[in-house]
């Protein structure tokens, strides 16, 4: 059973990837086709497969550049995965022929005795006779491209957090931190490179099931504030826009908002 999915675009190749986490602790990355046709349902190409968890995967998220992604599970493990290098242009299928390759029997190519034909008749001969007498060759659709075999690979890094049931893993837009919500009612912040826990936020009384980061903005991205607002209010609004916020929702029905580094 699929437990979590994520669509991400690789900044290096501009290819779209589908990341999936499964009940068996397996995670996979699929590359979507560059060109889409209206002939029917298309299949994606499996490019990465790993099983870093012993329990169902609860959540996953990708880095802003789409080269790495992270999984959390009902076990205490958090795993970091590196997506293999992707091609810019996938190999196509040779559609130069859409007919079968069965060959006519050699007797059809035997030399005919032209003297056997009656003079003045318009009976076909040579290649015309061959084409007239042979049955039409059946047509068939080309077979789908053979998918390359992908063997399971170990993740590039794992950490045993000693805290089972971390979910709603979210990566911050600057690619420095990620957050998880725990069954133990804790909100945990991790360094995205080392997977080291850097902060634990305690307030909820029951399990945390959802988390979200605010997008990190530069002063230029914070937007223009109306000149009618006084200077102090402008400064407050700008500071609010530039703060690093994280929100969490729990089973207790409450949502908490935190300012972090």
mmCIF file with all atom_site columns, C-alpha atoms in Angstrom, residues 41-260:
data_model
loop_
_atom_site.group_PDB
_atom_site.id
_atom_site.type_symbol
_atom_site.label_atom_id
_atom_site.label_alt_id
_atom_site.label_comp_id
_atom_site.label_asym_id
_atom_site.label_entity_id
_atom_site.label_seq_id
_atom_site.pdbx_PDB_ins_code
_atom_site.Cartn_x
_atom_site.Cartn_y
_atom_site.Cartn_z
_atom_site.occupancy
_atom_site.B_iso_or_equiv
_atom_site.pdbx_formal_charge
_atom_site.auth_seq_id
_atom_site.auth_comp_id
_atom_site.auth_asym_id
_atom_site.auth_atom_id
_atom_site.pdbx_PDB_model_num
ATOM 1   C CA . UNK A 1 41  ? -2.253 5.709   -19.831 1.00 0.00 ? 41  UNK A CA 1
ATOM 2   C CA . UNK A 1 42  ? 1.532  6.012   -19.727 1.00 0.00 ? 42  UNK A CA 1
ATOM 3   C CA . UNK A 1 43  ? 3.935  4.371   -17.322 1.00 0.00 ? 43  UNK A CA 1
ATOM 4   C CA . UNK A 1 44  ? 6.787  6.041   -15.458 1.00 0.00 ? 44  UNK A CA 1
ATOM 5   C CA . UNK A 1 45  ? 10.324 4.684   -15.318 1.00 0.00 ? 45  UNK A CA 1
ATOM 6   C CA . UNK A 1 46  ? 11.631 3.397   -11.996 1.00 0.00 ? 46  UNK A CA 1
ATOM 7   C CA . UNK A 1 47  ? 15.007 5.029   -11.296 1.00 0.00 ? 47  UNK A CA 1
ATOM 8   C CA . UNK A 1 48  ? 15.578 4.394   -7.575  1.00 0.00 ? 48  UNK A CA 1
ATOM 9   C CA . UNK A 1 49  ? 14.524 1.766   -5.052  1.00 0.00 ? 49  UNK A CA 1
ATOM 10  C CA . UNK A 1 50  ? 15.446 1.371   -1.384  1.00 0.00 ? 50  UNK A CA 1
ATOM 11  C CA . UNK A 1 51  ? 14.144 -0.210  1.821   1.00 0.00 ? 51  UNK A CA 1
ATOM 12  C CA . UNK A 1 52  ? 15.567 1.757   4.759   1.00 0.00 ? 52  UNK A CA 1
ATOM 13  C CA . UNK A 1 53  ? 12.641 1.129   7.126   1.00 0.00 ? 53  UNK A CA 1
ATOM 14  C CA . UNK A 1 54  ? 11.218 -1.886  8.922   1.00 0.00 ? 54  UNK A CA 1
ATOM 15  C CA . UNK A 1 55  ? 7.813  -0.250  9.408   1.00 0.00 ? 55  UNK A CA 1
ATOM 16  C CA . UNK A 1 56  ? 5.437  1.663   7.098   1.00 0.00 ? 56  UNK A CA 1
ATOM 17  C CA . UNK A 1 57  ? 6.713  4.960   5.709   1.00 0.00 ? 57  UNK A CA 1
ATOM 18  C CA . UNK A 1 58  ? 4.604  7.791   7.117   1.00 0.00 ? 58  UNK A CA 1
ATOM 19  C CA . UNK A 1 59  ? 5.916  10.800  5.197   1.00 0.00 ? 59  UNK A CA 1
ATOM 20  C CA . UNK A 1 60  ? 8.527  12.030  2.750   1.00 0.00 ? 60  UNK A CA 1
ATOM 21  C CA . UNK A 1 61  ? 9.715  15.299  1.253   1.00 0.00 ? 61  UNK A CA 1
ATOM 22  C CA . UNK A 1 62  ? 12.401 16.472  -1.181  1.00 0.00 ? 62  UNK A CA 1
ATOM 23  C CA . UNK A 1 63  ? 15.119 19.108  -1.137  1.00 0.00 ? 63  UNK A CA 1
ATOM 24  C CA . UNK A 1 64  ? 14.413 22.318  -3.099  1.00 0.00 ? 64  UNK A CA 1
ATOM 25  C CA . UNK A 1 65  ? 16.732 21.266  -5.955  1.00 0.00 ? 65  UNK A CA 1
ATOM 26  C CA . UNK A 1 66  ? 15.115 17.828  -6.249  1.00 0.00 ? 66  UNK A CA 1
ATOM 27  C CA . UNK A 1 67  ? 18.359 15.857  -5.882  1.00 0.00 ? 67  UNK A CA 1
ATOM 28  C CA . UNK A 1 68  ? 17.710 14.489  -2.385  1.00 0.00 ? 68  UNK A CA 1
ATOM 29  C CA . UNK A 1 69  ? 14.690 13.358  -0.443  1.00 0.00 ? 69  UNK A CA 1
ATOM 30  C CA . UNK A 1 70  ? 13.959 12.202  3.088   1.00 0.00 ? 70  UNK A CA 1
ATOM 31  C CA . UNK A 1 71  ? 11.660 9.568   4.584   1.00 0.00 ? 71  UNK A CA 1
ATOM 32  C CA . UNK A 1 72  ? 10.263 9.003   8.068   1.00 0.00 ? 72  UNK A CA 1
ATOM 33  C CA . UNK A 1 73  ? 8.518  5.911   9.298   1.00 0.00 ? 73  UNK A CA 1
ATOM 34  C CA . UNK A 1 74  ? 6.616  4.249   12.101  1.00 0.00 ? 74  UNK A CA 1
ATOM 35  C CA . UNK A 1 75  ? 10.019 3.018   13.236  1.00 0.00 ? 75  UNK A CA 1
ATOM 36  C CA . UNK A 1 76  ? 12.576 5.451   14.687  1.00 0.00 ? 76  UNK A CA 1
ATOM 37  C CA . UNK A 1 77  ? 14.647 5.781   11.493  1.00 0.00 ? 77  UNK A CA 1
ATOM 38  C CA . UNK A 1 78  ? 14.939 8.849   9.275   1.00 0.00 ? 78  UNK A CA 1
ATOM 39  C CA . UNK A 1 79  ? 16.616 8.190   5.925   1.00 0.00 ? 79  UNK A CA 1
ATOM 40  C CA . UNK A 1 80  ? 18.243 10.450  3.362   1.00 0.00 ? 80  UNK A CA 1
ATOM 41  C CA . UNK A 1 81  ? 18.133 9.361   -0.289  1.00 0.00 ? 81  UNK A CA 1
ATOM 42  C CA . UNK A 1 82  ? 20.109 10.598  -3.272  1.00 0.00 ? 82  UNK A CA 1
ATOM 43  C CA . UNK A 1 83  ? 18.320 10.323  -6.607  1.00 0.00 ? 83  UNK A CA 1
ATOM 44  C CA . UNK A 1 84  ? 20.572 8.867   -9.344  1.00 0.00 ? 84  UNK A CA 1
ATOM 45  C CA . UNK A 1 85  ? 21.703 11.089  -12.197 1.00 0.00 ? 85  UNK A CA 1
ATOM 46  C CA . UNK A 1 86  ? 18.872 11.426  -14.689 1.00 0.00 ? 86  UNK A CA 1
ATOM 47  C CA . UNK A 1 87  ? 19.141 11.677  -18.481 1.00 0.00 ? 87  UNK A CA 1
ATOM 48  C CA . UNK A 1 88  ? 18.108 14.909  -20.158 1.00 0.00 ? 88  UNK A CA 1
ATOM 49  C CA . UNK A 1 89  ? 16.536 13.018  -23.052 1.00 0.00 ? 89  UNK A CA 1
ATOM 50  C CA . UNK A 1 90  ? 15.255 9.491   -22.527 1.00 0.00 ? 90  UNK A CA 1
ATOM 51  C CA . UNK A 1 91  ? 16.004 6.863   -25.146 1.00 0.00 ? 91  UNK A CA 1
ATOM 52  C CA . UNK A 1 92  ? 13.191 6.465   -27.613 1.00 0.00 ? 92  UNK A CA 1
ATOM 53  C CA . UNK A 1 93  ? 11.666 3.389   -29.112 1.00 0.00 ? 93  UNK A CA 1
ATOM 54  C CA . UNK A 1 94  ? 12.393 2.538   -32.727 1.00 0.00 ? 94  UNK A CA 1
ATOM 55  C CA . UNK A 1 95  ? 9.029  2.843   -34.472 1.00 0.00 ? 95  UNK A CA 1
ATOM 56  C CA . UNK A 1 96  ? 10.408 2.731   -37.996 1.00 0.00 ? 96  UNK A CA 1
ATOM 57  C CA . UNK A 1 97  ? 8.438  -0.431  -38.721 1.00 0.00 ? 97  UNK A CA 1
ATOM 58  C CA . UNK A 1 98  ? 4.955  -1.263  -37.542 1.00 0.00 ? 98  UNK A CA 1
ATOM 59  C CA . UNK A 1 99  ? 4.552  -4.573  -39.358 1.00 0.00 ? 99  UNK A CA 1
ATOM 60  C CA . UNK A 1 100 ? 5.667  -8.066  -38.501 1.00 0.00 ? 100 UNK A CA 1
ATOM 61  C CA . UNK A 1 101 ? 9.070  -9.281  -39.617 1.00 0.00 ? 101 UNK A CA 1
ATOM 62  C CA . UNK A 1 102 ? 7.923  -12.667 -40.931 1.00 0.00 ? 102 UNK A CA 1
ATOM 63  C CA . UNK A 1 103 ? 9.497  -13.420 -44.313 1.00 0.00 ? 103 UNK A CA 1
ATOM 64  C CA . UNK A 1 104 ? 7.753  -14.971 -47.338 1.00 0.00 ? 104 UNK A CA 1
ATOM 65  C CA . UNK A 1 105 ? 8.757  -18.484 -48.219 1.00 0.00 ? 105 UNK A CA 1
ATOM 66  C CA . UNK A 1 106 ? 11.665 -18.854 -50.714 1.00 0.00 ? 106 UNK A CA 1
ATOM 67  C CA . UNK A 1 107 ? 9.285  -20.337 -53.321 1.00 0.00 ? 107 UNK A CA 1
ATOM 68  C CA . UNK A 1 108 ? 7.678  -16.936 -53.779 1.00 0.00 ? 108 UNK A CA 1
ATOM 69  C CA . UNK A 1 109 ? 11.039 -15.604 -54.969 1.00 0.00 ? 109 UNK A CA 1
ATOM 70  C CA . UNK A 1 110 ? 11.606 -18.453 -57.490 1.00 0.00 ? 110 UNK A CA 1
ATOM 71  C CA . UNK A 1 111 ? 12.263 -17.364 -61.077 1.00 0.00 ? 111 UNK A CA 1
ATOM 72  C CA . UNK A 1 112 ? 9.202  -17.625 -63.241 1.00 0.00 ? 112 UNK A CA 1
ATOM 73  C CA . UNK A 1 113 ? 9.275  -18.955 -66.833 1.00 0.00 ? 113 UNK A CA 1
ATOM 74  C CA . UNK A 1 114 ? 7.894  -16.098 -68.888 1.00 0.00 ? 114 UNK A CA 1
ATOM 75  C CA . UNK A 1 115 ? 7.207  -18.452 -71.840 1.00 0.00 ? 115 UNK A CA 1
ATOM 76  C CA . UNK A 1 116 ? 4.460  -20.175 -69.873 1.00 0.00 ? 116 UNK A CA 1
ATOM 77  C CA . UNK A 1 117 ? 2.223  -17.115 -70.095 1.00 0.00 ? 117 UNK A CA 1
ATOM 78  C CA . UNK A 1 118 ? -0.019 -16.860 -73.149 1.00 0.00 ? 118 UNK A CA 1
ATOM 79  C CA . UNK A 1 119 ? 0.836  -14.054 -75.512 1.00 0.00 ? 119 UNK A CA 1
ATOM 80  C CA . UNK A 1 120 ? -1.474 -11.056 -75.409 1.00 0.00 ? 120 UNK A CA 1
ATOM 81  C CA . UNK A 1 121 ? -2.640 -11.693 -71.855 1.00 0.00 ? 121 UNK A CA 1
ATOM 82  C CA . UNK A 1 122 ? -2.230 -9.130  -69.109 1.00 0.00 ? 122 UNK A CA 1
ATOM 83  C CA . UNK A 1 123 ? -1.428 -11.571 -66.318 1.00 0.00 ? 123 UNK A CA 1
ATOM 84  C CA . UNK A 1 124 ? 0.810  -10.000 -63.679 1.00 0.00 ? 124 UNK A CA 1
ATOM 85  C CA . UNK A 1 125 ? 4.349  -11.182 -63.502 1.00 0.00 ? 125 UNK A CA 1
ATOM 86  C CA . UNK A 1 126 ? 7.499  -10.615 -61.488 1.00 0.00 ? 126 UNK A CA 1
ATOM 87  C CA . UNK A 1 127 ? 7.092  -8.374  -58.435 1.00 0.00 ? 127 UNK A CA 1
ATOM 88  C CA . UNK A 1 128 ? 3.459  -7.609  -59.321 1.00 0.00 ? 128 UNK A CA 1
ATOM 89  C CA . UNK A 1 129 ? 2.675  -11.298 -59.220 1.00 0.00 ? 129 UNK A CA 1
ATOM 90  C CA . UNK A 1 130 ? 4.450  -11.629 -55.900 1.00 0.00 ? 130 UNK A CA 1
ATOM 91  C CA . UNK A 1 131 ? 2.478  -8.785  -54.325 1.00 0.00 ? 131 UNK A CA 1
ATOM 92  C CA . UNK A 1 132 ? -0.801 -9.998  -55.780 1.00 0.00 ? 132 UNK A CA 1
ATOM 93  C CA . UNK A 1 133 ? -0.438 -13.561 -54.549 1.00 0.00 ? 133 UNK A CA 1
ATOM 94  C CA . UNK A 1 134 ? 1.005  -12.969 -51.081 1.00 0.00 ? 134 UNK A CA 1
ATOM 95  C CA . UNK A 1 135 ? -1.313 -12.412 -48.126 1.00 0.00 ? 135 UNK A CA 1
ATOM 96  C CA . UNK A 1 136 ? -1.134 -9.013  -46.405 1.00 0.00 ? 136 UNK A CA 1
ATOM 97  C CA . UNK A 1 137 ? 1.214  -8.987  -43.472 1.00 0.00 ? 137 UNK A CA 1
ATOM 98  C CA . UNK A 1 138 ? -0.472 -8.400  -40.114 1.00 0.00 ? 138 UNK A CA 1
ATOM 99  C CA . UNK A 1 139 ? 0.211  -5.161  -38.292 1.00 0.00 ? 139 UNK A CA 1
ATOM 100 C CA . UNK A 1 140 ? 0.824  -4.817  -34.586 1.00 0.00 ? 140 UNK A CA 1
ATOM 101 C CA . UNK A 1 141 ? 1.637  -2.086  -32.137 1.00 0.00 ? 141 UNK A CA 1
ATOM 102 C CA . UNK A 1 142 ? 5.271  -1.791  -31.107 1.00 0.00 ? 142 UNK A CA 1
ATOM 103 C CA . UNK A 1 143 ? 6.046  -3.298  -27.753 1.00 0.00 ? 143 UNK A CA 1
ATOM 104 C CA . UNK A 1 144 ? 6.563  -0.856  -24.866 1.00 0.00 ? 144 UNK A CA 1
ATOM 105 C CA . UNK A 1 145 ? 10.195 -0.068  -24.050 1.00 0.00 ? 145 UNK A CA 1
ATOM 106 C CA . UNK A 1 146 ? 11.886 -2.529  -21.747 1.00 0.00 ? 146 UNK A CA 1
ATOM 107 C CA . UNK A 1 147 ? 12.404 -0.981  -18.329 1.00 0.00 ? 147 UNK A CA 1
ATOM 108 C CA . UNK A 1 148 ? 15.986 -1.273  -17.059 1.00 0.00 ? 148 UNK A CA 1
ATOM 109 C CA . UNK A 1 149 ? 16.402 -3.430  -13.995 1.00 0.00 ? 149 UNK A CA 1
ATOM 110 C CA . UNK A 1 150 ? 16.736 -1.353  -10.819 1.00 0.00 ? 150 UNK A CA 1
ATOM 111 C CA . UNK A 1 151 ? 18.191 -3.111  -7.790  1.00 0.00 ? 151 UNK A CA 1
ATOM 112 C CA . UNK A 1 152 ? 17.460 -1.894  -4.244  1.00 0.00 ? 152 UNK A CA 1
ATOM 113 C CA . UNK A 1 153 ? 20.120 0.486   -2.963  1.00 0.00 ? 153 UNK A CA 1
ATOM 114 C CA . UNK A 1 154 ? 20.960 1.600   0.574   1.00 0.00 ? 154 UNK A CA 1
ATOM 115 C CA . UNK A 1 155 ? 20.107 5.215   1.439   1.00 0.00 ? 155 UNK A CA 1
ATOM 116 C CA . UNK A 1 156 ? 23.031 7.620   1.514   1.00 0.00 ? 156 UNK A CA 1
ATOM 117 C CA . UNK A 1 157 ? 22.465 8.290   5.232   1.00 0.00 ? 157 UNK A CA 1
ATOM 118 C CA . UNK A 1 158 ? 20.227 7.040   8.047   1.00 0.00 ? 158 UNK A CA 1
ATOM 119 C CA . UNK A 1 159 ? 19.821 7.968   11.690  1.00 0.00 ? 159 UNK A CA 1
ATOM 120 C CA . UNK A 1 160 ? 18.085 6.115   14.504  1.00 0.00 ? 160 UNK A CA 1
ATOM 121 C CA . UNK A 1 161 ? 16.312 8.904   16.368  1.00 0.00 ? 161 UNK A CA 1
ATOM 122 C CA . UNK A 1 162 ? 15.057 6.634   19.181  1.00 0.00 ? 162 UNK A CA 1
ATOM 123 C CA . UNK A 1 163 ? 11.619 8.222   18.662  1.00 0.00 ? 163 UNK A CA 1
ATOM 124 C CA . UNK A 1 164 ? 9.178  5.979   16.810  1.00 0.00 ? 164 UNK A CA 1
ATOM 125 C CA . UNK A 1 165 ? 6.312  7.368   14.774  1.00 0.00 ? 165 UNK A CA 1
ATOM 126 C CA . UNK A 1 166 ? 7.634  10.578  13.239  1.00 0.00 ? 166 UNK A CA 1
ATOM 127 C CA . UNK A 1 167 ? 5.437  11.849  10.425  1.00 0.00 ? 167 UNK A CA 1
ATOM 128 C CA . UNK A 1 168 ? 4.548  14.896  8.316   1.00 0.00 ? 168 UNK A CA 1
ATOM 129 C CA . UNK A 1 169 ? 8.217  15.424  7.407   1.00 0.00 ? 169 UNK A CA 1
ATOM 130 C CA . UNK A 1 170 ? 8.612  18.819  5.697   1.00 0.00 ? 170 UNK A CA 1
ATOM 131 C CA . UNK A 1 171 ? 11.738 20.435  4.220   1.00 0.00 ? 171 UNK A CA 1
ATOM 132 C CA . UNK A 1 172 ? 12.171 24.200  4.577   1.00 0.00 ? 172 UNK A CA 1
ATOM 133 C CA . UNK A 1 173 ? 12.381 26.238  1.377   1.00 0.00 ? 173 UNK A CA 1
ATOM 134 C CA . UNK A 1 174 ? 16.003 27.265  2.005   1.00 0.00 ? 174 UNK A CA 1
ATOM 135 C CA . UNK A 1 175 ? 17.066 23.599  2.179   1.00 0.00 ? 175 UNK A CA 1
ATOM 136 C CA . UNK A 1 176 ? 18.690 23.861  5.613   1.00 0.00 ? 176 UNK A CA 1
ATOM 137 C CA . UNK A 1 177 ? 16.208 22.193  7.980   1.00 0.00 ? 177 UNK A CA 1
ATOM 138 C CA . UNK A 1 178 ? 13.333 19.745  8.056   1.00 0.00 ? 178 UNK A CA 1
ATOM 139 C CA . UNK A 1 179 ? 10.642 19.177  10.668  1.00 0.00 ? 179 UNK A CA 1
ATOM 140 C CA . UNK A 1 180 ? 8.690  16.128  11.853  1.00 0.00 ? 180 UNK A CA 1
ATOM 141 C CA . UNK A 1 181 ? 5.655  15.643  14.063  1.00 0.00 ? 181 UNK A CA 1
ATOM 142 C CA . UNK A 1 182 ? 5.770  12.784  16.531  1.00 0.00 ? 182 UNK A CA 1
ATOM 143 C CA . UNK A 1 183 ? 3.337  10.399  18.127  1.00 0.00 ? 183 UNK A CA 1
ATOM 144 C CA . UNK A 1 184 ? 4.937  11.477  21.417  1.00 0.00 ? 184 UNK A CA 1
ATOM 145 C CA . UNK A 1 185 ? 3.504  15.036  20.924  1.00 0.00 ? 185 UNK A CA 1
ATOM 146 C CA . UNK A 1 186 ? 6.934  16.490  20.096  1.00 0.00 ? 186 UNK A CA 1
ATOM 147 C CA . UNK A 1 187 ? 7.907  18.662  17.124  1.00 0.00 ? 187 UNK A CA 1
ATOM 148 C CA . UNK A 1 188 ? 11.490 17.980  16.081  1.00 0.00 ? 188 UNK A CA 1
ATOM 149 C CA . UNK A 1 189 ? 13.770 20.077  13.882  1.00 0.00 ? 189 UNK A CA 1
ATOM 150 C CA . UNK A 1 190 ? 16.680 18.397  12.058  1.00 0.00 ? 190 UNK A CA 1
ATOM 151 C CA . UNK A 1 191 ? 19.732 19.571  10.153  1.00 0.00 ? 191 UNK A CA 1
ATOM 152 C CA . UNK A 1 192 ? 19.156 18.551  6.562   1.00 0.00 ? 192 UNK A CA 1
ATOM 153 C CA . UNK A 1 193 ? 22.794 17.607  5.869   1.00 0.00 ? 193 UNK A CA 1
ATOM 154 C CA . UNK A 1 194 ? 23.709 15.643  8.992   1.00 0.00 ? 194 UNK A CA 1
ATOM 155 C CA . UNK A 1 195 ? 20.193 14.522  10.062  1.00 0.00 ? 195 UNK A CA 1
ATOM 156 C CA . UNK A 1 196 ? 21.145 15.723  13.542  1.00 0.00 ? 196 UNK A CA 1
ATOM 157 C CA . UNK A 1 197 ? 18.335 16.837  15.828  1.00 0.00 ? 197 UNK A CA 1
ATOM 158 C CA . UNK A 1 198 ? 18.784 20.559  16.530  1.00 0.00 ? 198 UNK A CA 1
ATOM 159 C CA . UNK A 1 199 ? 15.561 21.467  18.371  1.00 0.00 ? 199 UNK A CA 1
ATOM 160 C CA . UNK A 1 200 ? 12.603 19.855  20.142  1.00 0.00 ? 200 UNK A CA 1
ATOM 161 C CA . UNK A 1 201 ? 9.393  21.874  20.566  1.00 0.00 ? 201 UNK A CA 1
ATOM 162 C CA . UNK A 1 202 ? 7.101  20.817  23.420  1.00 0.00 ? 202 UNK A CA 1
ATOM 163 C CA . UNK A 1 203 ? 3.579  22.115  23.934  1.00 0.00 ? 203 UNK A CA 1
ATOM 164 C CA . UNK A 1 204 ? 0.983  19.696  22.590  1.00 0.00 ? 204 UNK A CA 1
ATOM 165 C CA . UNK A 1 205 ? -0.461 17.055  24.907  1.00 0.00 ? 205 UNK A CA 1
ATOM 166 C CA . UNK A 1 206 ? -1.209 14.496  22.196  1.00 0.00 ? 206 UNK A CA 1
ATOM 167 C CA . UNK A 1 207 ? 0.412  13.238  19.011  1.00 0.00 ? 207 UNK A CA 1
ATOM 168 C CA . UNK A 1 208 ? 1.421  15.750  16.334  1.00 0.00 ? 208 UNK A CA 1
ATOM 169 C CA . UNK A 1 209 ? 0.116  14.714  12.915  1.00 0.00 ? 209 UNK A CA 1
ATOM 170 C CA . UNK A 1 210 ? 0.855  17.678  10.631  1.00 0.00 ? 210 UNK A CA 1
ATOM 171 C CA . UNK A 1 211 ? 3.588  20.293  10.250  1.00 0.00 ? 211 UNK A CA 1
ATOM 172 C CA . UNK A 1 212 ? 4.381  23.141  7.861   1.00 0.00 ? 212 UNK A CA 1
ATOM 173 C CA . UNK A 1 213 ? 7.185  25.648  7.292   1.00 0.00 ? 213 UNK A CA 1
ATOM 174 C CA . UNK A 1 214 ? 6.635  29.208  6.144   1.00 0.00 ? 214 UNK A CA 1
ATOM 175 C CA . UNK A 1 215 ? 8.624  30.042  3.023   1.00 0.00 ? 215 UNK A CA 1
ATOM 176 C CA . UNK A 1 216 ? 11.899 31.826  3.755   1.00 0.00 ? 216 UNK A CA 1
ATOM 177 C CA . UNK A 1 217 ? 11.794 35.295  2.177   1.00 0.00 ? 217 UNK A CA 1
ATOM 178 C CA . UNK A 1 218 ? 14.503 37.845  1.477   1.00 0.00 ? 218 UNK A CA 1
ATOM 179 C CA . UNK A 1 219 ? 13.789 41.540  2.113   1.00 0.00 ? 219 UNK A CA 1
ATOM 180 C CA . UNK A 1 220 ? 13.195 41.958  -1.625  1.00 0.00 ? 220 UNK A CA 1
ATOM 181 C CA . UNK A 1 221 ? 10.750 39.045  -1.710  1.00 0.00 ? 221 UNK A CA 1
ATOM 182 C CA . UNK A 1 222 ? 8.857  40.272  1.332   1.00 0.00 ? 222 UNK A CA 1
ATOM 183 C CA . UNK A 1 223 ? 7.002  42.660  -0.936  1.00 0.00 ? 223 UNK A CA 1
ATOM 184 C CA . UNK A 1 224 ? 6.276  46.359  -1.018  1.00 0.00 ? 224 UNK A CA 1
ATOM 185 C CA . UNK A 1 225 ? 4.437  47.826  1.976   1.00 0.00 ? 225 UNK A CA 1
ATOM 186 C CA . UNK A 1 226 ? 2.121  50.758  1.490   1.00 0.00 ? 226 UNK A CA 1
ATOM 187 C CA . UNK A 1 227 ? 3.728  54.128  2.162   1.00 0.00 ? 227 UNK A CA 1
ATOM 188 C CA . UNK A 1 228 ? 0.660  55.157  4.133   1.00 0.00 ? 228 UNK A CA 1
ATOM 189 C CA . UNK A 1 229 ? 1.759  52.887  6.992   1.00 0.00 ? 229 UNK A CA 1
ATOM 190 C CA . UNK A 1 230 ? 4.034  54.557  9.507   1.00 0.00 ? 230 UNK A CA 1
ATOM 191 C CA . UNK A 1 231 ? 7.694  53.633  9.751   1.00 0.00 ? 231 UNK A CA 1
ATOM 192 C CA . UNK A 1 232 ? 7.363  51.584  12.939  1.00 0.00 ? 232 UNK A CA 1
ATOM 193 C CA . UNK A 1 233 ? 4.521  49.536  11.500  1.00 0.00 ? 233 UNK A CA 1
ATOM 194 C CA . UNK A 1 234 ? 6.545  48.982  8.331   1.00 0.00 ? 234 UNK A CA 1
ATOM 195 C CA . UNK A 1 235 ? 9.449  47.657  10.371  1.00 0.00 ? 235 UNK A CA 1
ATOM 196 C CA . UNK A 1 236 ? 7.174  45.321  12.320  1.00 0.00 ? 236 UNK A CA 1
ATOM 197 C CA . UNK A 1 237 ? 5.541  43.984  9.176   1.00 0.00 ? 237 UNK A CA 1
ATOM 198 C CA . UNK A 1 238 ? 8.892  43.408  7.516   1.00 0.00 ? 238 UNK A CA 1
ATOM 199 C CA . UNK A 1 239 ? 10.245 41.607  10.583  1.00 0.00 ? 239 UNK A CA 1
ATOM 200 C CA . UNK A 1 240 ? 7.157  39.397  10.633  1.00 0.00 ? 240 UNK A CA 1
ATOM 201 C CA . UNK A 1 241 ? 7.606  38.501  6.976   1.00 0.00 ? 241 UNK A CA 1
ATOM 202 C CA . UNK A 1 242 ? 11.271 37.660  7.474   1.00 0.00 ? 242 UNK A CA 1
ATOM 203 C CA . UNK A 1 243 ? 10.801 35.443  10.526  1.00 0.00 ? 243 UNK A CA 1
ATOM 204 C CA . UNK A 1 244 ? 11.245 31.691  10.244  1.00 0.00 ? 244 UNK A CA 1
ATOM 205 C CA . UNK A 1 245 ? 7.907  30.160  11.168  1.00 0.00 ? 245 UNK A CA 1
ATOM 206 C CA . UNK A 1 246 ? 6.869  26.558  11.681  1.00 0.00 ? 246 UNK A CA 1
ATOM 207 C CA . UNK A 1 247 ? 3.320  25.406  12.436  1.00 0.00 ? 247 UNK A CA 1
ATOM 208 C CA . UNK A 1 248 ? 2.072  22.108  13.834  1.00 0.00 ? 248 UNK A CA 1
ATOM 209 C CA . UNK A 1 249 ? -1.319 20.488  14.350  1.00 0.00 ? 249 UNK A CA 1
ATOM 210 C CA . UNK A 1 250 ? -2.031 17.718  16.842  1.00 0.00 ? 250 UNK A CA 1
ATOM 211 C CA . UNK A 1 251 ? -4.666 15.214  17.877  1.00 0.00 ? 251 UNK A CA 1
ATOM 212 C CA . UNK A 1 252 ? -5.694 17.579  20.666  1.00 0.00 ? 252 UNK A CA 1
ATOM 213 C CA . UNK A 1 253 ? -7.302 19.817  18.031  1.00 0.00 ? 253 UNK A CA 1
ATOM 214 C CA . UNK A 1 254 ? -4.833 22.654  18.522  1.00 0.00 ? 254 UNK A CA 1
ATOM 215 C CA . UNK A 1 255 ? -2.411 24.349  16.135  1.00 0.00 ? 255 UNK A CA 1
ATOM 216 C CA . UNK A 1 256 ? 0.832  25.856  17.423  1.00 0.00 ? 256 UNK A CA 1
ATOM 217 C CA . UNK A 1 257 ? 2.999  28.473  15.698  1.00 0.00 ? 257 UNK A CA 1
ATOM 218 C CA . UNK A 1 258 ? 6.704  28.716  16.474  1.00 0.00 ? 258 UNK A CA 1
ATOM 219 C CA . UNK A 1 259 ? 9.502  31.068  15.525  1.00 0.00 ? 259 UNK A CA 1
ATOM 220 C CA . UNK A 1 260 ? 12.787 29.255  14.953  1.00 0.00 ? 260 UNK A CA 1
#
